[in-house]
PDB file of C-alpha atoms and ligand atoms in Angstrom:
ATOM      1  CA  UNK A   1      16.667 -71.480  42.825  1.00 93.00           C
ATOM      2  CA  UNK A   2      13.211 -71.047  41.343  1.00 95.00           C
ATOM      3  CA  UNK A   3      10.055 -72.170  43.122  1.00 97.00           C
ATOM      4  CA  UNK A   4       6.981 -73.513  41.401  1.00 97.00           C
ATOM      5  CA  UNK A   5       3.799 -73.979  43.390  1.00 98.00           C
ATOM      6  CA  UNK A   6       1.364 -76.202  41.565  1.00 98.00           C
ATOM      7  CA  UNK A   7      -2.323 -76.483  42.467  1.00 98.00           C
ATOM      8  CA  UNK A   8      -1.499 -76.289  46.155  1.00 98.00           C
ATOM      9  CA  UNK A   9      -4.261 -76.566  48.741  1.00 98.00           C
ATOM     10  CA  UNK A  10      -4.165 -76.817  52.510  1.00 98.00           C
ATOM     11  CA  UNK A  11      -7.068 -77.773  54.712  1.00 98.00           C
ATOM     12  CA  UNK A  12      -7.250 -77.705  58.479  1.00 97.00           C
ATOM     13  CA  UNK A  13     -10.188 -80.026  59.070  1.00 96.00           C
ATOM     14  CA  UNK A  14     -12.863 -78.674  56.772  1.00 96.00           C
ATOM     15  CA  UNK A  15     -11.376 -75.175  56.692  1.00 97.00           C
ATOM     16  CA  UNK A  16      -9.465 -74.272  53.515  1.00 97.00           C
ATOM     17  CA  UNK A  17      -6.427 -72.184  54.430  1.00 98.00           C
ATOM     18  CA  UNK A  18      -5.084 -72.337  50.851  1.00 98.00           C
ATOM     19  CA  UNK A  19      -7.111 -73.159  47.723  1.00 98.00           C
ATOM     20  CA  UNK A  20      -5.505 -74.193  44.459  1.00 97.00           C
ATOM     21  CA  UNK A  21      -2.508 -71.889  44.506  1.00 98.00           C
ATOM     22  CA  UNK A  22      -0.459 -71.727  41.309  1.00 98.00           C
ATOM     23  CA  UNK A  23       2.618 -69.606  41.428  1.00 96.00           C
ATOM     24  CA  UNK A  24       6.080 -69.292  39.972  1.00 96.00           C
ATOM     25  CA  UNK A  25       8.859 -67.492  41.792  1.00 97.00           C
ATOM     26  CA  UNK A  26      11.858 -66.713  39.656  1.00 96.00           C
ATOM     27  CA  UNK A  27      15.329 -67.556  40.807  1.00 96.00           C
ATOM     28  CA  UNK A  28      16.942 -64.605  42.555  1.00 95.00           C
ATOM     29  CA  UNK A  29      13.778 -62.543  42.889  1.00 96.00           C
ATOM     30  CA  UNK A  30      12.461 -60.853  46.003  1.00 96.00           C
ATOM     31  CA  UNK A  31       8.739 -61.449  46.285  1.00 97.00           C
ATOM     32  CA  UNK A  32       6.450 -59.962  48.926  1.00 97.00           C
ATOM     33  CA  UNK A  33       3.314 -61.697  50.180  1.00 97.00           C
ATOM     34  CA  UNK A  34       0.676 -59.366  51.513  1.00 96.00           C
ATOM     35  CA  UNK A  35      -2.955 -59.757  52.519  1.00 95.00           C
ATOM     36  CA  UNK A  36      -5.158 -59.661  55.594  1.00 94.00           C
ATOM     37  CA  UNK A  37      -4.432 -61.670  58.688  1.00 93.00           C
ATOM     38  CA  UNK A  38      -5.604 -65.261  58.203  1.00 95.00           C
ATOM     39  CA  UNK A  39      -5.336 -65.163  54.403  1.00 96.00           C
ATOM     40  CA  UNK A  40      -2.826 -68.038  54.286  1.00 97.00           C
ATOM     41  CA  UNK A  41       0.544 -66.293  53.936  1.00 96.00           C
ATOM     42  CA  UNK A  42       2.310 -68.081  56.782  1.00 95.00           C
ATOM     43  CA  UNK A  43       0.746 -71.399  55.809  1.00 96.00           C
ATOM     44  CA  UNK A  44       2.251 -71.115  52.342  1.00 97.00           C
ATOM     45  CA  UNK A  45       5.655 -70.206  53.781  1.00 95.00           C
ATOM     46  CA  UNK A  46       5.561 -73.136  56.189  1.00 94.00           C
ATOM     47  CA  UNK A  47       4.749 -75.541  53.367  1.00 96.00           C
ATOM     48  CA  UNK A  48       7.592 -74.179  51.232  1.00 96.00           C
ATOM     49  CA  UNK A  49       9.947 -74.542  54.206  1.00 93.00           C
ATOM     50  CA  UNK A  50       8.811 -78.109  54.847  1.00 93.00           C
ATOM     51  CA  UNK A  51       7.458 -77.276  58.308  1.00 91.00           C
ATOM     52  CA  UNK A  52       4.003 -78.324  57.180  1.00 93.00           C
ATOM     53  CA  UNK A  53       2.614 -80.436  54.333  1.00 95.00           C
ATOM     54  CA  UNK A  54       0.033 -79.569  51.723  1.00 97.00           C
ATOM     55  CA  UNK A  55      -3.271 -81.419  51.455  1.00 97.00           C
ATOM     56  CA  UNK A  56      -2.996 -81.363  47.697  1.00 97.00           C
ATOM     57  CA  UNK A  57      -0.576 -80.071  45.084  1.00 98.00           C
ATOM     58  CA  UNK A  58       3.152 -79.908  44.580  1.00 97.00           C
ATOM     59  CA  UNK A  59       6.174 -77.751  45.318  1.00 97.00           C
ATOM     60  CA  UNK A  60       9.018 -77.722  42.789  1.00 97.00           C
ATOM     61  CA  UNK A  61      12.482 -76.273  43.371  1.00 96.00           C
ATOM     62  CA  UNK A  62      14.211 -75.616  40.042  1.00 94.00           C
ATOM     63  CA  UNK A  63      12.427 -78.413  38.252  1.00 92.00           C
ATOM     64  CA  UNK A  64      12.751 -80.924  41.090  1.00 94.00           C
ATOM     65  CA  UNK A  65       9.620 -82.215  42.775  1.00 96.00           C
ATOM     66  CA  UNK A  66      10.336 -81.209  46.367  1.00 95.00           C
ATOM     67  CA  UNK A  67       6.883 -81.734  47.859  1.00 96.00           C
ATOM     68  CA  UNK A  68       8.127 -84.392  50.266  1.00 94.00           C
ATOM     69  CA  UNK A  69      11.720 -83.279  50.894  1.00 94.00           C
ATOM     70  CA  UNK A  70      12.787 -82.955  54.528  1.00 92.00           C
ATOM     71  CA  UNK A  71      13.466 -79.535  56.007  1.00 88.00           C
ATOM     72  CA  UNK A  72      17.242 -80.151  55.927  1.00 86.00           C
ATOM     73  CA  UNK A  73      17.251 -81.241  52.298  1.00 90.00           C
ATOM     74  CA  UNK A  74      15.566 -77.990  51.303  1.00 91.00           C
ATOM     75  CA  UNK A  75      18.436 -75.807  52.575  1.00 88.00           C
ATOM     76  CA  UNK A  76      16.123 -72.954  53.379  1.00 91.00           C
ATOM     77  CA  UNK A  77      16.874 -70.068  55.702  1.00 90.00           C
ATOM     78  CA  UNK A  78      13.987 -68.570  57.584  1.00 88.00           C
ATOM     79  CA  UNK A  79      13.331 -65.697  59.913  1.00 89.00           C
ATOM     80  CA  UNK A  80      10.034 -65.154  61.645  1.00 79.00           C
ATOM     81  CA  UNK A  81       8.690 -62.263  63.649  1.00 72.00           C
ATOM     82  CA  UNK A  82      10.212 -62.387  67.124  1.00 64.00           C
ATOM     83  CA  UNK A  83      12.263 -65.310  65.959  1.00 64.00           C
ATOM     84  CA  UNK A  84      14.002 -66.190  69.169  1.00 78.00           C
ATOM     85  CA  UNK A  85      17.772 -66.248  69.192  1.00 91.00           C
ATOM     86  CA  UNK A  86      19.399 -68.718  71.526  1.00 92.00           C
ATOM     87  CA  UNK A  87      19.494 -66.714  74.758  1.00 93.00           C
ATOM     88  CA  UNK A  88      22.431 -68.515  76.293  1.00 96.00           C
ATOM     89  CA  UNK A  89      24.577 -68.060  73.181  1.00 96.00           C
ATOM     90  CA  UNK A  90      26.497 -64.986  72.088  1.00 97.00           C
ATOM     91  CA  UNK A  91      25.901 -63.285  68.752  1.00 97.00           C
ATOM     92  CA  UNK A  92      28.890 -65.173  67.377  1.00 96.00           C
ATOM     93  CA  UNK A  93      27.612 -68.527  68.610  1.00 94.00           C
ATOM     94  CA  UNK A  94      24.115 -67.867  67.322  1.00 94.00           C
ATOM     95  CA  UNK A  95      25.394 -67.159  63.825  1.00 94.00           C
ATOM     96  CA  UNK A  96      27.768 -70.118  63.894  1.00 92.00           C
ATOM     97  CA  UNK A  97      25.091 -72.513  65.106  1.00 88.00           C
ATOM     98  CA  UNK A  98      23.900 -73.808  61.716  1.00 79.00           C
ATOM     99  CA  UNK A  99      27.503 -74.290  60.618  1.00 81.00           C
ATOM    100  CA  UNK A 100      28.487 -76.063  63.838  1.00 69.00           C
ATOM    101  CA  UNK A 101      25.822 -78.701  63.490  1.00 64.00           C
ATOM    102  CA  UNK A 102      26.939 -79.345  59.928  1.00 64.00           C
ATOM    103  CA  UNK A 103      30.433 -79.950  61.318  1.00 63.00           C
ATOM    104  CA  UNK A 104      32.075 -77.437  59.055  1.00 66.00           C
ATOM    105  CA  UNK A 105      35.767 -76.856  59.874  1.00 82.00           C
ATOM    106  CA  UNK A 106      36.536 -74.221  62.499  1.00 83.00           C
ATOM    107  CA  UNK A 107      38.477 -71.967  60.121  1.00 85.00           C
ATOM    108  CA  UNK A 108      35.653 -71.864  57.651  1.00 84.00           C
ATOM    109  CA  UNK A 109      33.145 -71.174  60.414  1.00 87.00           C
ATOM    110  CA  UNK A 110      35.283 -68.356  61.727  1.00 90.00           C
ATOM    111  CA  UNK A 111      35.666 -66.721  58.296  1.00 89.00           C
ATOM    112  CA  UNK A 112      32.012 -67.034  57.538  1.00 88.00           C
ATOM    113  CA  UNK A 113      30.836 -65.611  60.856  1.00 93.00           C
ATOM    114  CA  UNK A 114      33.205 -62.652  60.476  1.00 94.00           C
ATOM    115  CA  UNK A 115      31.820 -61.915  57.037  1.00 89.00           C
ATOM    116  CA  UNK A 116      28.262 -62.126  58.264  1.00 89.00           C
ATOM    117  CA  UNK A 117      28.977 -59.860  61.238  1.00 93.00           C
ATOM    118  CA  UNK A 118      30.326 -57.317  58.806  1.00 89.00           C
ATOM    119  CA  UNK A 119      27.285 -57.700  56.593  1.00 84.00           C
ATOM    120  CA  UNK A 120      24.907 -56.982  59.469  1.00 86.00           C
ATOM    121  CA  UNK A 121      27.240 -54.268  60.767  1.00 88.00           C
ATOM    122  CA  UNK A 122      27.616 -55.820  64.194  1.00 93.00           C
ATOM    123  CA  UNK A 123      31.329 -56.665  64.161  1.00 94.00           C
ATOM    124  CA  UNK A 124      31.796 -55.140  67.582  1.00 97.00           C
ATOM    125  CA  UNK A 125      28.910 -57.078  69.103  1.00 97.00           C
ATOM    126  CA  UNK A 126      30.121 -60.632  68.540  1.00 97.00           C
ATOM    127  CA  UNK A 127      30.446 -61.370  72.265  1.00 97.00           C
ATOM    128  CA  UNK A 128      27.135 -59.908  73.351  1.00 97.00           C
ATOM    129  CA  UNK A 129      24.136 -61.943  74.356  1.00 97.00           C
ATOM    130  CA  UNK A 130      20.735 -61.367  72.741  1.00 95.00           C
ATOM    131  CA  UNK A 131      19.382 -59.501  75.778  1.00 95.00           C
ATOM    132  CA  UNK A 132      22.187 -56.962  75.344  1.00 96.00           C
ATOM    133  CA  UNK A 133      20.954 -56.004  71.860  1.00 94.00           C
ATOM    134  CA  UNK A 134      18.157 -53.818  70.536  1.00 91.00           C
ATOM    135  CA  UNK A 135      15.225 -55.393  68.652  1.00 88.00           C
ATOM    136  CA  UNK A 136      16.611 -54.335  65.276  1.00 87.00           C
ATOM    137  CA  UNK A 137      20.034 -55.736  66.101  1.00 91.00           C
ATOM    138  CA  UNK A 138      18.479 -59.015  67.179  1.00 92.00           C
ATOM    139  CA  UNK A 139      16.591 -59.374  63.893  1.00 88.00           C
ATOM    140  CA  UNK A 140      19.810 -58.668  61.997  1.00 90.00           C
ATOM    141  CA  UNK A 141      21.478 -61.490  63.939  1.00 93.00           C
ATOM    142  CA  UNK A 142      18.519 -63.756  63.114  1.00 92.00           C
ATOM    143  CA  UNK A 143      19.015 -62.906  59.437  1.00 89.00           C
ATOM    144  CA  UNK A 144      22.743 -63.596  59.653  1.00 90.00           C
ATOM    145  CA  UNK A 145      22.001 -66.936  61.281  1.00 91.00           C
ATOM    146  CA  UNK A 146      19.610 -67.812  58.449  1.00 89.00           C
ATOM    147  CA  UNK A 147      22.170 -66.742  55.827  1.00 86.00           C
ATOM    148  CA  UNK A 148      25.060 -68.636  57.441  1.00 87.00           C
ATOM    149  CA  UNK A 149      24.113 -71.958  55.890  1.00 83.00           C
ATOM    150  CA  UNK A 150      24.076 -70.279  52.445  1.00 83.00           C
ATOM    151  CA  UNK A 151      20.475 -71.241  51.856  1.00 88.00           C
ATOM    152  CA  UNK A 152      18.919 -71.737  48.448  1.00 85.00           C
ATOM    153  CA  UNK A 153      15.891 -69.776  49.517  1.00 93.00           C
ATOM    154  CA  UNK A 154      15.270 -67.189  52.209  1.00 94.00           C
ATOM    155  CA  UNK A 155      11.816 -67.040  53.811  1.00 95.00           C
ATOM    156  CA  UNK A 156      10.967 -64.029  55.942  1.00 94.00           C
ATOM    157  CA  UNK A 157       7.658 -64.011  57.808  1.00 94.00           C
ATOM    158  CA  UNK A 158       7.011 -60.495  59.090  1.00 91.00           C
ATOM    159  CA  UNK A 159      10.625 -60.308  60.223  1.00 88.00           C
ATOM    160  CA  UNK A 160      10.427 -56.623  61.133  1.00 85.00           C
ATOM    161  CA  UNK A 161       6.839 -56.669  62.388  1.00 82.00           C
ATOM    162  CA  UNK A 162       7.635 -56.055  66.026  1.00 77.00           C
ATOM    163  CA  UNK A 163      10.055 -53.180  65.454  1.00 81.00           C
ATOM    164  CA  UNK A 164       9.433 -49.457  65.483  1.00 83.00           C
ATOM    165  CA  UNK A 165       9.016 -47.631  62.217  1.00 87.00           C
ATOM    166  CA  UNK A 166      12.457 -46.060  61.975  1.00 85.00           C
ATOM    167  CA  UNK A 167      14.239 -49.374  62.558  1.00 83.00           C
ATOM    168  CA  UNK A 168      11.907 -51.117  60.105  1.00 86.00           C
ATOM    169  CA  UNK A 169      12.785 -48.597  57.426  1.00 89.00           C
ATOM    170  CA  UNK A 170      16.503 -49.009  58.010  1.00 85.00           C
ATOM    171  CA  UNK A 171      16.234 -52.786  57.919  1.00 84.00           C
ATOM    172  CA  UNK A 172      14.132 -52.893  54.795  1.00 88.00           C
ATOM    173  CA  UNK A 173      16.650 -50.670  52.976  1.00 88.00           C
ATOM    174  CA  UNK A 174      19.400 -52.879  54.238  1.00 83.00           C
ATOM    175  CA  UNK A 175      17.574 -55.999  53.032  1.00 87.00           C
ATOM    176  CA  UNK A 176      17.062 -54.410  49.611  1.00 89.00           C
ATOM    177  CA  UNK A 177      20.790 -53.630  49.351  1.00 87.00           C
ATOM    178  CA  UNK A 178      21.755 -57.075  50.573  1.00 85.00           C
ATOM    179  CA  UNK A 179      19.515 -58.675  47.986  1.00 89.00           C
ATOM    180  CA  UNK A 180      21.054 -56.530  45.234  1.00 88.00           C
ATOM    181  CA  UNK A 181      24.544 -57.675  46.237  1.00 85.00           C
ATOM    182  CA  UNK A 182      23.615 -61.328  46.508  1.00 83.00           C
ATOM    183  CA  UNK A 183      20.304 -62.039  44.800  1.00 88.00           C
ATOM    184  CA  UNK A 184      18.865 -65.044  46.538  1.00 92.00           C
ATOM    185  CA  UNK A 185      15.306 -66.210  45.977  1.00 95.00           C
ATOM    186  CA  UNK A 186      13.505 -64.486  48.826  1.00 95.00           C
ATOM    187  CA  UNK A 187       9.884 -64.516  49.969  1.00 96.00           C
ATOM    188  CA  UNK A 188       8.975 -61.771  52.357  1.00 94.00           C
ATOM    189  CA  UNK A 189       5.652 -61.694  54.223  1.00 95.00           C
ATOM    190  CA  UNK A 190       4.537 -58.333  55.503  1.00 92.00           C
ATOM    191  CA  UNK A 191       1.247 -56.738  56.495  1.00 87.00           C
ATOM    192  CA  UNK A 192       2.766 -53.353  55.651  1.00 89.00           C
ATOM    193  CA  UNK A 193       1.875 -52.494  52.041  1.00 91.00           C
ATOM    194  CA  UNK A 194       4.380 -49.664  51.923  1.00 90.00           C
ATOM    195  CA  UNK A 195       7.121 -52.053  52.959  1.00 92.00           C
ATOM    196  CA  UNK A 196       6.161 -54.499  50.187  1.00 94.00           C
ATOM    197  CA  UNK A 197       6.031 -51.749  47.582  1.00 93.00           C
ATOM    198  CA  UNK A 198       9.472 -50.474  48.545  1.00 90.00           C
ATOM    199  CA  UNK A 199      11.261 -53.782  48.860  1.00 92.00           C
ATOM    200  CA  UNK A 200       9.842 -56.292  46.388  1.00 95.00           C
ATOM    201  CA  UNK A 201      10.353 -57.040  42.706  1.00 94.00           C
ATOM    202  CA  UNK A 202       6.968 -58.676  42.683  1.00 96.00           C
ATOM    203  CA  UNK A 203       3.985 -58.613  45.051  1.00 97.00           C
ATOM    204  CA  UNK A 204       1.375 -61.280  45.661  1.00 97.00           C
ATOM    205  CA  UNK A 205      -1.838 -60.286  47.385  1.00 96.00           C
ATOM    206  CA  UNK A 206      -3.613 -63.088  49.216  1.00 96.00           C
ATOM    207  CA  UNK A 207      -7.251 -63.119  50.174  1.00 96.00           C
ATOM    208  CA  UNK A 208      -8.982 -66.009  51.923  1.00 97.00           C
ATOM    209  CA  UNK A 209      -6.468 -68.606  50.803  1.00 98.00           C
ATOM    210  CA  UNK A 210      -6.377 -67.500  47.194  1.00 98.00           C
ATOM    211  CA  UNK A 211      -4.215 -65.185  45.154  1.00 97.00           C
ATOM    212  CA  UNK A 212      -6.186 -62.031  44.493  1.00 96.00           C
ATOM    213  CA  UNK A 213      -3.554 -60.354  42.372  1.00 95.00           C
ATOM    214  CA  UNK A 214       0.078 -60.842  41.535  1.00 96.00           C
ATOM    215  CA  UNK A 215       2.302 -58.437  39.681  1.00 96.00           C
ATOM    216  CA  UNK A 216       4.933 -55.752  39.852  1.00 95.00           C
ATOM    217  CA  UNK A 217       4.657 -53.119  42.597  1.00 94.00           C
ATOM    218  CA  UNK A 218       3.073 -50.524  40.286  1.00 93.00           C
ATOM    219  CA  UNK A 219       0.261 -52.878  39.209  1.00 93.00           C
ATOM    220  CA  UNK A 220      -0.434 -54.071  42.724  1.00 92.00           C
ATOM    221  CA  UNK A 221      -0.368 -50.503  44.027  1.00 92.00           C
ATOM    222  CA  UNK A 222      -2.984 -49.542  41.437  1.00 92.00           C
ATOM    223  CA  UNK A 223      -5.105 -52.509  42.455  1.00 91.00           C
ATOM    224  CA  UNK A 224      -4.795 -51.646  46.146  1.00 88.00           C
ATOM    225  CA  UNK A 225      -5.743 -48.012  45.664  1.00 89.00           C
ATOM    226  CA  UNK A 226      -8.778 -48.846  43.513  1.00 88.00           C
ATOM    227  CA  UNK A 227      -9.925 -51.686  45.822  1.00 79.00           C
ATOM    228  CA  UNK A 228      -9.132 -50.074  49.126  1.00 68.00           C
ATOM    229  CA  UNK A 229     -11.471 -52.397  51.017  1.00 53.00           C
ATOM    230  CA  UNK A 230      -8.887 -55.181  50.718  1.00 48.00           C
TER     231      UNK A 230
HETATM  232  N1  LIG B 301      -2.406 -75.418  62.665  1.00 77.02           N
HETATM  233  C1  LIG B 301      -3.568 -74.849  62.320  1.00 77.02           C
HETATM  234  N2  LIG B 301      -4.748 -75.420  62.666  1.00 77.02           N
HETATM  235  C2  LIG B 301      -5.924 -74.868  62.301  1.00 77.02           C
HETATM  236  N3  LIG B 301      -6.022 -73.732  61.594  1.00 77.02           N
HETATM  237  C3  LIG B 301      -4.909 -73.121  61.234  1.00 77.02           C
HETATM  238  C4  LIG B 301      -3.604 -73.642  61.573  1.00 77.02           C
HETATM  239  N4  LIG B 301      -2.667 -72.812  61.049  1.00 77.02           N
HETATM  240  C5  LIG B 301      -3.329 -71.822  60.434  1.00 77.02           C
HETATM  241  N5  LIG B 301      -4.672 -72.006  60.519  1.00 77.02           N
HETATM  242  C6  LIG B 301      -5.704 -71.145  59.954  1.00 77.02           C
HETATM  243  O1  LIG B 301      -5.444 -70.963  58.583  1.00 77.02           O
HETATM  244  C7  LIG B 301      -5.710 -69.625  58.193  1.00 77.02           C
HETATM  245  C8  LIG B 301      -4.470 -69.020  57.567  1.00 77.02           C
HETATM  246  O2  LIG B 301      -3.509 -68.817  58.573  1.00 77.02           O
HETATM  247  P1  LIG B 301      -2.102 -68.140  58.280  1.00 77.02           P
HETATM  248  O3  LIG B 301      -1.493 -68.812  57.111  1.00 77.02           O
HETATM  249  O4  LIG B 301      -1.354 -68.137  59.546  1.00 77.02           O
HETATM  250  O5  LIG B 301      -2.547 -66.659  57.863  1.00 77.02           O
HETATM  251  P2  LIG B 301      -1.666 -65.334  57.696  1.00 77.02           P
HETATM  252  O6  LIG B 301      -0.233 -65.689  57.851  1.00 77.02           O
HETATM  253  O7  LIG B 301      -2.013 -64.814  56.333  1.00 77.02           O
HETATM  254  O8  LIG B 301      -2.159 -64.397  58.759  1.00 77.02           O
HETATM  255  C9  LIG B 301      -6.168 -68.885  59.437  1.00 77.02           C
HETATM  256  O9  LIG B 301      -7.578 -68.851  59.435  1.00 77.02           O
HETATM  257  C10 LIG B 301      -5.663 -69.758  60.567  1.00 77.02           C
HETATM  258  O10 LIG B 301      -6.492 -69.666  61.682  1.00 77.02           O
HETATM  259 MG1  LIG B 302       1.163 -65.034  59.263  1.00 77.02          MG
END
């Protein structure tokens, strides 16, 4: 699914968190949003997810005006930093959760969860509870849970932010491979420029609620190294 953001603005009172954003995200691409804290990255993600509404402007999903669609209608999977798993549910139950509430048949749920456990390489951990997992394993489960509903779009807001560097590197490589296998339109927020450069097809640099530059990793890298103050 492609995403078109048209003249999107968001105000909190008199403060402009996003100002006239225009942006097209191609179907199946992996786009990274970078920029200083407070530059509007999460706000944009929340508006795309339907968790928040824009003050002005429109959001289109593959040619359909989706500005006012409900969260459910958008079929979006999201993972946030420290995205809490359900503590009282096992890994299996966490992943199956989105399928359960859609009353999918038990056989289908079972097949799907098995596949996802394989994908995140935690087949042997199905019966564990979140507090019996490492941070990296927990974020993989959160990703599997987001993927279980076969979303049209995957939104990741600093999903690996709280993890140590080695685990982050493993997970970003894993995400890159996963995206190659099954290219799903993915927006990935990170404050780590290196992470964005390694993972994304395209990078968007935000500054004070506006897009400062948008382009392929090479172009953005050049911009970052010649404007190192940003
Ligand atoms: N619910 C809110 N009420 C008031 N201000 C907010 C709210 N959410 C975000 N903001 C402000 O909007 C700006 C952008 O926030 P955010 O999108 O979270 O930035 P980022 O994710 O790039 O760090 C920040 O200045 C933040 O304080
Ligand atoms: Mg944020």
